[in-house]
Amino acid sequence: MTKKFSIIAAFILVLAACSSSIEDYRGETPELKLEEFFNGELVAYGVVQDYSGEVIQRFRVEMVGTWEGNEGVLDEQFYYTDGREQERIWYLTKTGPNEYEGRASDVEGVAKGKTVGNVLTWEYVLVIEMDGEPFSVTLDDWMYLVDADNMINRTKMYKYGLPVGELTLYIGKR
């Protein structure tokens, strides 16, 4: 039993050593500032995959972002390939030089985000509908600014700490 435990512990330590930290992106350019990138008209295209990697949703998002000082609004209109439409309006606040908070009607509590270099990490609980019932999932967003006009967003979704899906999104300025 001790040998088995030692092997598992060593495996976990190796995985932890290989994991990415937002600090790994310090100095990367262009520097991501939400109030600059999410200002004006944007369009996004994305897919949602379930826990097995199967694509279960495809969608387009039309976005308009506006900022006044440290307060921003990001109005998102989702258009799913199955014909459904959805609106999400984010109310964003820059709380520090590289820190942000966000609120939306389908987000439990407050989303917390931090930028370092060209990357944003964003964590929050999103309430989605599944089989007609509300279903809360924890989202771990990583947004990577490619250049001043383009971003890639990778999101892992968890329920009870277990992975239940992923989201990949391209966002571009118009």
Short mmCIF file of C-alpha atoms in Angstrom, two decimals:
data_model
loop_
_atom_site.label_atom_id
_atom_site.label_comp_id
_atom_site.label_asym_id
_atom_site.label_seq_id
_atom_site.Cartn_x
_atom_site.Cartn_y
_atom_site.Cartn_z
CA MET A 1 0.00 0.00 0.00
CA THR A 2 2.85 2.40 0.79
CA LYS A 3 4.48 1.83 -2.62
CA LYS A 4 1.17 2.49 -4.39
CA PHE A 5 0.66 5.68 -2.36
CA SER A 6 4.20 6.84 -3.16
CA ILE A 7 3.65 6.34 -6.89
CA ILE A 8 0.37 8.28 -6.81
CA ALA A 9 1.94 11.09 -4.76
CA ALA A 10 4.89 11.33 -7.19
CA PHE A 11 2.50 11.45 -10.16
CA ILE A 12 0.51 14.27 -8.55
CA LEU A 13 3.71 16.23 -7.84
CA VAL A 14 4.85 15.86 -11.46
CA LEU A 15 1.47 17.07 -12.72
CA ALA A 16 1.53 20.04 -10.34
CA ALA A 17 5.03 20.99 -11.48
CA CYS A 18 3.87 20.96 -15.13
CA SER A 19 0.74 23.03 -14.58
CA SER A 20 0.56 26.51 -15.99
CA SER A 21 0.48 29.59 -13.80
CA ILE A 22 -0.70 33.00 -14.95
CA GLU A 23 2.67 34.33 -13.77
CA ASP A 24 4.27 32.36 -16.63
CA TYR A 25 2.87 35.09 -18.94
CA ARG A 26 4.49 38.08 -17.22
CA GLY A 27 6.16 40.22 -19.87
CA GLU A 28 4.20 38.71 -22.78
CA THR A 29 2.84 41.25 -25.24
CA PRO A 30 0.61 42.81 -26.23
CA GLU A 31 -0.50 43.53 -22.67
CA LEU A 32 -4.15 42.63 -22.08
CA LYS A 33 -6.37 45.37 -20.67
CA LEU A 34 -10.04 44.41 -20.70
CA GLU A 35 -11.11 48.04 -20.94
CA GLU A 36 -9.25 48.30 -24.25
CA PHE A 37 -9.97 44.93 -25.87
CA PHE A 38 -13.64 44.72 -24.81
CA ASN A 39 -14.45 48.24 -26.01
CA GLY A 40 -16.51 48.53 -29.18
CA GLU A 41 -17.97 45.86 -31.43
CA LEU A 42 -16.64 42.30 -31.37
CA VAL A 43 -17.68 38.94 -32.80
CA ALA A 44 -16.92 35.49 -31.41
CA TYR A 45 -17.25 31.91 -32.64
CA GLY A 46 -17.16 28.96 -30.31
CA VAL A 47 -17.78 25.32 -29.53
CA VAL A 48 -18.74 23.54 -26.33
CA GLN A 49 -17.45 20.03 -25.74
CA ASP A 50 -18.74 17.56 -23.17
CA TYR A 51 -16.51 15.63 -20.76
CA SER A 52 -15.58 13.14 -23.51
CA GLY A 53 -14.51 15.83 -25.98
CA GLU A 54 -17.58 15.56 -28.23
CA VAL A 55 -18.76 18.92 -29.60
CA ILE A 56 -22.29 19.43 -28.25
CA GLN A 57 -22.85 23.10 -29.19
CA ARG A 58 -21.62 25.58 -31.78
CA PHE A 59 -22.43 29.27 -31.62
CA ARG A 60 -21.66 32.86 -32.65
CA VAL A 61 -21.67 35.83 -30.28
CA GLU A 62 -22.16 39.48 -31.25
CA MET A 63 -20.70 41.72 -28.52
CA VAL A 64 -20.64 45.42 -27.75
CA GLY A 65 -18.42 46.68 -24.95
CA THR A 66 -18.46 50.15 -23.43
CA TRP A 67 -16.31 51.57 -20.65
CA GLU A 68 -16.54 54.67 -18.50
CA GLY A 69 -13.61 54.96 -16.14
CA ASN A 70 -13.24 51.66 -14.27
CA GLU A 71 -16.79 50.47 -15.09
CA GLY A 72 -17.65 48.50 -18.21
CA VAL A 73 -20.64 46.81 -19.79
CA LEU A 74 -20.29 43.90 -22.22
CA ASP A 75 -23.55 43.09 -24.01
CA GLU A 76 -23.40 39.59 -25.55
CA GLN A 77 -25.97 38.18 -28.00
CA PHE A 78 -25.55 34.39 -28.51
CA TYR A 79 -26.77 32.63 -31.66
CA TYR A 80 -26.64 28.83 -31.43
CA THR A 81 -26.65 26.57 -34.49
CA ASP A 82 -29.84 24.89 -33.22
CA GLY A 83 -31.68 28.23 -33.55
CA ARG A 84 -31.66 29.23 -29.88
CA GLU A 85 -30.69 32.76 -28.90
CA GLN A 86 -29.50 34.08 -25.56
CA GLU A 87 -28.41 37.38 -24.08
CA ARG A 88 -25.85 37.91 -21.33
CA ILE A 89 -24.91 41.36 -20.08
CA TRP A 90 -21.70 41.58 -18.07
CA TYR A 91 -21.18 44.46 -15.66
CA LEU A 92 -17.42 44.73 -15.25
CA THR A 93 -15.35 46.64 -12.72
CA LYS A 94 -11.62 47.18 -12.78
CA THR A 95 -10.74 46.78 -9.08
CA GLY A 96 -6.97 47.14 -9.35
CA PRO A 97 -4.18 47.58 -11.89
CA ASN A 98 -4.63 43.99 -13.17
CA GLU A 99 -7.77 42.83 -11.39
CA TYR A 100 -11.39 42.73 -12.50
CA GLU A 101 -14.79 41.66 -11.22
CA GLY A 102 -17.86 40.81 -13.24
CA ARG A 103 -21.54 40.26 -12.66
CA ALA A 104 -24.26 38.88 -14.92
CA SER A 105 -27.78 37.60 -14.34
CA ASP A 106 -26.77 33.96 -14.91
CA VAL A 107 -23.59 34.15 -12.81
CA GLU A 108 -23.73 33.16 -9.15
CA GLY A 109 -21.93 35.74 -7.04
CA VAL A 110 -19.02 37.64 -8.54
CA ALA A 111 -16.62 36.58 -11.28
CA LYS A 112 -13.00 37.34 -10.38
CA GLY A 113 -10.31 37.96 -12.96
CA LYS A 114 -6.64 38.85 -13.16
CA THR A 115 -4.43 39.80 -16.08
CA VAL A 116 -0.71 39.18 -16.42
CA GLY A 117 1.02 39.99 -19.70
CA ASN A 118 -1.32 38.98 -22.52
CA VAL A 119 -3.48 36.61 -20.44
CA LEU A 120 -6.61 36.83 -18.28
CA THR A 121 -7.77 34.17 -15.86
CA TRP A 122 -11.43 34.46 -14.98
CA GLU A 123 -13.26 32.20 -12.49
CA TYR A 124 -16.97 32.11 -11.79
CA VAL A 125 -20.05 29.93 -11.40
CA LEU A 126 -22.43 29.98 -14.36
CA VAL A 127 -26.01 28.74 -14.16
CA ILE A 128 -26.98 26.94 -17.36
CA GLU A 129 -30.14 25.07 -18.26
CA MET A 130 -29.87 21.32 -18.58
CA ASP A 131 -32.97 19.26 -19.34
CA GLY A 132 -35.11 22.25 -18.36
CA GLU A 133 -33.49 22.59 -14.94
CA PRO A 134 -30.86 25.09 -13.66
CA PHE A 135 -27.40 23.54 -13.44
CA SER A 136 -24.46 25.41 -11.85
CA VAL A 137 -20.98 24.84 -13.25
CA THR A 138 -17.69 26.38 -12.19
CA LEU A 139 -15.80 27.95 -15.09
CA ASP A 140 -12.04 28.38 -15.25
CA ASP A 141 -11.49 30.79 -18.17
CA TRP A 142 -8.10 31.50 -19.73
CA MET A 143 -8.13 34.27 -22.34
CA TYR A 144 -5.04 34.74 -24.52
CA LEU A 145 -4.59 37.99 -26.44
CA VAL A 146 -3.05 37.04 -29.79
CA ASP A 147 -2.70 40.61 -31.03
CA ALA A 148 -4.54 43.90 -30.47
CA ASP A 149 -7.64 42.64 -32.34
CA ASN A 150 -7.84 38.88 -31.67
CA MET A 151 -8.21 36.63 -28.63
CA ILE A 152 -8.51 32.90 -27.94
CA ASN A 153 -10.57 31.82 -24.91
CA ARG A 154 -10.21 28.32 -23.40
CA THR A 155 -12.55 27.39 -20.59
CA LYS A 156 -12.75 24.29 -18.45
CA MET A 157 -16.08 23.52 -16.76
CA TYR A 158 -16.42 21.67 -13.48
CA LYS A 159 -19.22 20.29 -11.32
CA TYR A 160 -18.34 19.14 -7.78
CA GLY A 161 -14.67 19.60 -8.77
CA LEU A 162 -14.95 17.11 -11.65
CA PRO A 163 -14.47 18.13 -15.30
CA VAL A 164 -17.76 18.17 -17.24
CA GLY A 165 -16.81 20.06 -20.40
CA GLU A 166 -14.72 22.61 -22.22
CA LEU A 167 -15.37 25.71 -24.27
CA THR A 168 -13.15 27.10 -27.01
CA LEU A 169 -13.86 30.57 -28.34
CA TYR A 170 -12.29 32.93 -30.86
CA ILE A 171 -13.03 36.64 -30.23
CA GLY A 172 -12.20 39.34 -32.76
CA LYS A 173 -12.70 43.09 -32.99
CA ARG A 174 -14.85 44.37 -35.84
#
